[in-house]
Amino acid sequence: MDNMEIDFSTYSLKELREAWISIDDYVYPDRATEIYLQLKKVESETEEVHFLDNAPSWVITLLRIFFRPPKFYETTFSDVLLEESNAEMKEQRVKKLIVKMEDNGN
């Protein structure tokens, strides 16, 4: 079942973002790389204009906290920062995988 091919080119930007958030890059490094590359491609092709585009990340984080759907548990600001930090580290790991793959391909 691990060899099941998924065509990420058919995914919407939202679906790619959800896949990116949920993929474990330690367990599925090739798939994480594929999702990341497709996500960056779609993001570059999609013009997203929003009034918060130039806002500092802490403003956006606070707004997400205030306007999030209710949950069964309370998420703290530090939880949100930790999640964002984990996402940034994941992106750095996948970027290193891409460079390594490109070096091995040459």
PDB file of C-alpha atoms in Angstrom, residues 28-105:
ATOM      1  CA  TYR A  28       7.450   9.616   3.744  1.00  0.00           C
ATOM      2  CA  PRO A  29      10.315  11.883   2.613  1.00  0.00           C
ATOM      3  CA  ASP A  30       9.687  11.331  -1.114  1.00  0.00           C
ATOM      4  CA  ARG A  31       6.004  12.083  -0.811  1.00  0.00           C
ATOM      5  CA  ALA A  32       6.677  15.148   1.371  1.00  0.00           C
ATOM      6  CA  THR A  33       9.074  16.422  -1.277  1.00  0.00           C
ATOM      7  CA  GLU A  34       6.530  15.824  -4.021  1.00  0.00           C
ATOM      8  CA  ILE A  35       3.803  17.655  -2.084  1.00  0.00           C
ATOM      9  CA  TYR A  36       6.135  20.547  -1.270  1.00  0.00           C
ATOM     10  CA  LEU A  37       7.213  21.024  -4.884  1.00  0.00           C
ATOM     11  CA  GLN A  38       3.635  20.850  -6.168  1.00  0.00           C
ATOM     12  CA  LEU A  39       2.470  23.252  -3.444  1.00  0.00           C
ATOM     13  CA  LYS A  40       5.147  25.806  -4.347  1.00  0.00           C
ATOM     14  CA  LYS A  41       4.284  25.445  -8.042  1.00  0.00           C
ATOM     15  CA  VAL A  42       0.570  26.014  -7.452  1.00  0.00           C
ATOM     16  CA  GLU A  43       1.258  28.899  -5.053  1.00  0.00           C
ATOM     17  CA  SER A  44       3.417  30.600  -7.694  1.00  0.00           C
ATOM     18  CA  GLU A  45       0.666  30.187 -10.294  1.00  0.00           C
ATOM     19  CA  THR A  46      -2.099  31.386  -7.991  1.00  0.00           C
ATOM     20  CA  GLU A  47      -2.537  35.041  -7.222  1.00  0.00           C
ATOM     21  CA  GLU A  48      -3.720  35.355  -3.666  1.00  0.00           C
ATOM     22  CA  VAL A  49      -4.334  38.927  -2.608  1.00  0.00           C
ATOM     23  CA  HIS A  50      -5.330  39.568   0.950  1.00  0.00           C
ATOM     24  CA  PHE A  51      -5.244  42.633   3.148  1.00  0.00           C
ATOM     25  CA  LEU A  52      -3.105  40.749   5.668  1.00  0.00           C
ATOM     26  CA  ASP A  53      -0.373  39.909   3.153  1.00  0.00           C
ATOM     27  CA  ASN A  54       1.907  42.619   4.533  1.00  0.00           C
ATOM     28  CA  ALA A  55       0.950  42.136   8.180  1.00  0.00           C
ATOM     29  CA  PRO A  56       3.532  40.797  10.635  1.00  0.00           C
ATOM     30  CA  SER A  57       3.192  37.092  11.376  1.00  0.00           C
ATOM     31  CA  TRP A  58       2.316  37.733  15.029  1.00  0.00           C
ATOM     32  CA  VAL A  59      -0.736  39.769  13.934  1.00  0.00           C
ATOM     33  CA  ILE A  60      -1.922  36.957  11.701  1.00  0.00           C
ATOM     34  CA  THR A  61      -1.329  34.422  14.477  1.00  0.00           C
ATOM     35  CA  LEU A  62      -3.341  36.471  16.948  1.00  0.00           C
ATOM     36  CA  LEU A  63      -6.195  36.882  14.468  1.00  0.00           C
ATOM     37  CA  ARG A  64      -6.221  33.124  13.886  1.00  0.00           C
ATOM     38  CA  ILE A  65      -6.505  32.598  17.626  1.00  0.00           C
ATOM     39  CA  PHE A  66      -9.398  35.029  18.013  1.00  0.00           C
ATOM     40  CA  PHE A  67     -11.341  33.870  14.966  1.00  0.00           C
ATOM     41  CA  ARG A  68     -10.806  30.132  15.109  1.00  0.00           C
ATOM     42  CA  PRO A  69     -13.648  27.662  15.408  1.00  0.00           C
ATOM     43  CA  PRO A  70     -14.363  26.444  18.933  1.00  0.00           C
ATOM     44  CA  LYS A  71     -12.438  23.381  20.060  1.00  0.00           C
ATOM     45  CA  PHE A  72     -12.719  20.928  22.887  1.00  0.00           C
ATOM     46  CA  TYR A  73      -9.481  22.197  24.356  1.00  0.00           C
ATOM     47  CA  GLU A  74      -7.907  25.620  24.547  1.00  0.00           C
ATOM     48  CA  THR A  75      -5.001  26.361  22.238  1.00  0.00           C
ATOM     49  CA  THR A  76      -2.497  28.786  23.650  1.00  0.00           C
ATOM     50  CA  PHE A  77      -0.420  31.314  21.769  1.00  0.00           C
ATOM     51  CA  SER A  78       2.691  29.240  22.508  1.00  0.00           C
ATOM     52  CA  ASP A  79       0.991  26.194  20.932  1.00  0.00           C
ATOM     53  CA  VAL A  80       0.446  28.170  17.749  1.00  0.00           C
ATOM     54  CA  LEU A  81       4.042  29.406  17.731  1.00  0.00           C
ATOM     55  CA  LEU A  82       5.294  25.854  18.268  1.00  0.00           C
ATOM     56  CA  GLU A  83       3.178  24.595  15.359  1.00  0.00           C
ATOM     57  CA  GLU A  84       4.525  27.340  13.091  1.00  0.00           C
ATOM     58  CA  SER A  85       8.079  26.588  14.203  1.00  0.00           C
ATOM     59  CA  ASN A  86       7.590  22.884  13.465  1.00  0.00           C
ATOM     60  CA  ALA A  87       6.249  23.752  10.006  1.00  0.00           C
ATOM     61  CA  GLU A  88       9.291  25.933   9.286  1.00  0.00           C
ATOM     62  CA  MET A  89      11.668  23.173  10.408  1.00  0.00           C
ATOM     63  CA  LYS A  90       9.787  20.659   8.260  1.00  0.00           C
ATOM     64  CA  GLU A  91      10.155  22.945   5.251  1.00  0.00           C
ATOM     65  CA  GLN A  92      13.904  23.260   5.865  1.00  0.00           C
ATOM     66  CA  ARG A  93      14.267  19.462   6.087  1.00  0.00           C
ATOM     67  CA  VAL A  94      12.376  18.969   2.826  1.00  0.00           C
ATOM     68  CA  LYS A  95      14.430  21.668   1.086  1.00  0.00           C
ATOM     69  CA  LYS A  96      17.586  19.789   2.119  1.00  0.00           C
ATOM     70  CA  LEU A  97      16.076  16.571   0.727  1.00  0.00           C
ATOM     71  CA  ILE A  98      15.410  18.323  -2.588  1.00  0.00           C
ATOM     72  CA  VAL A  99      19.001  19.581  -2.809  1.00  0.00           C
ATOM     73  CA  LYS A 100      20.290  16.099  -1.955  1.00  0.00           C
ATOM     74  CA  MET A 101      18.059  14.534  -4.618  1.00  0.00           C
ATOM     75  CA  GLU A 102      19.259  17.053  -7.207  1.00  0.00           C
ATOM     76  CA  ASP A 103      22.905  16.383  -6.283  1.00  0.00           C
ATOM     77  CA  ASN A 104      22.390  12.616  -6.603  1.00  0.00           C
ATOM     78  CA  GLY A 105      20.679  13.099  -9.967  1.00  0.00           C
TER      79      GLY A 105
END
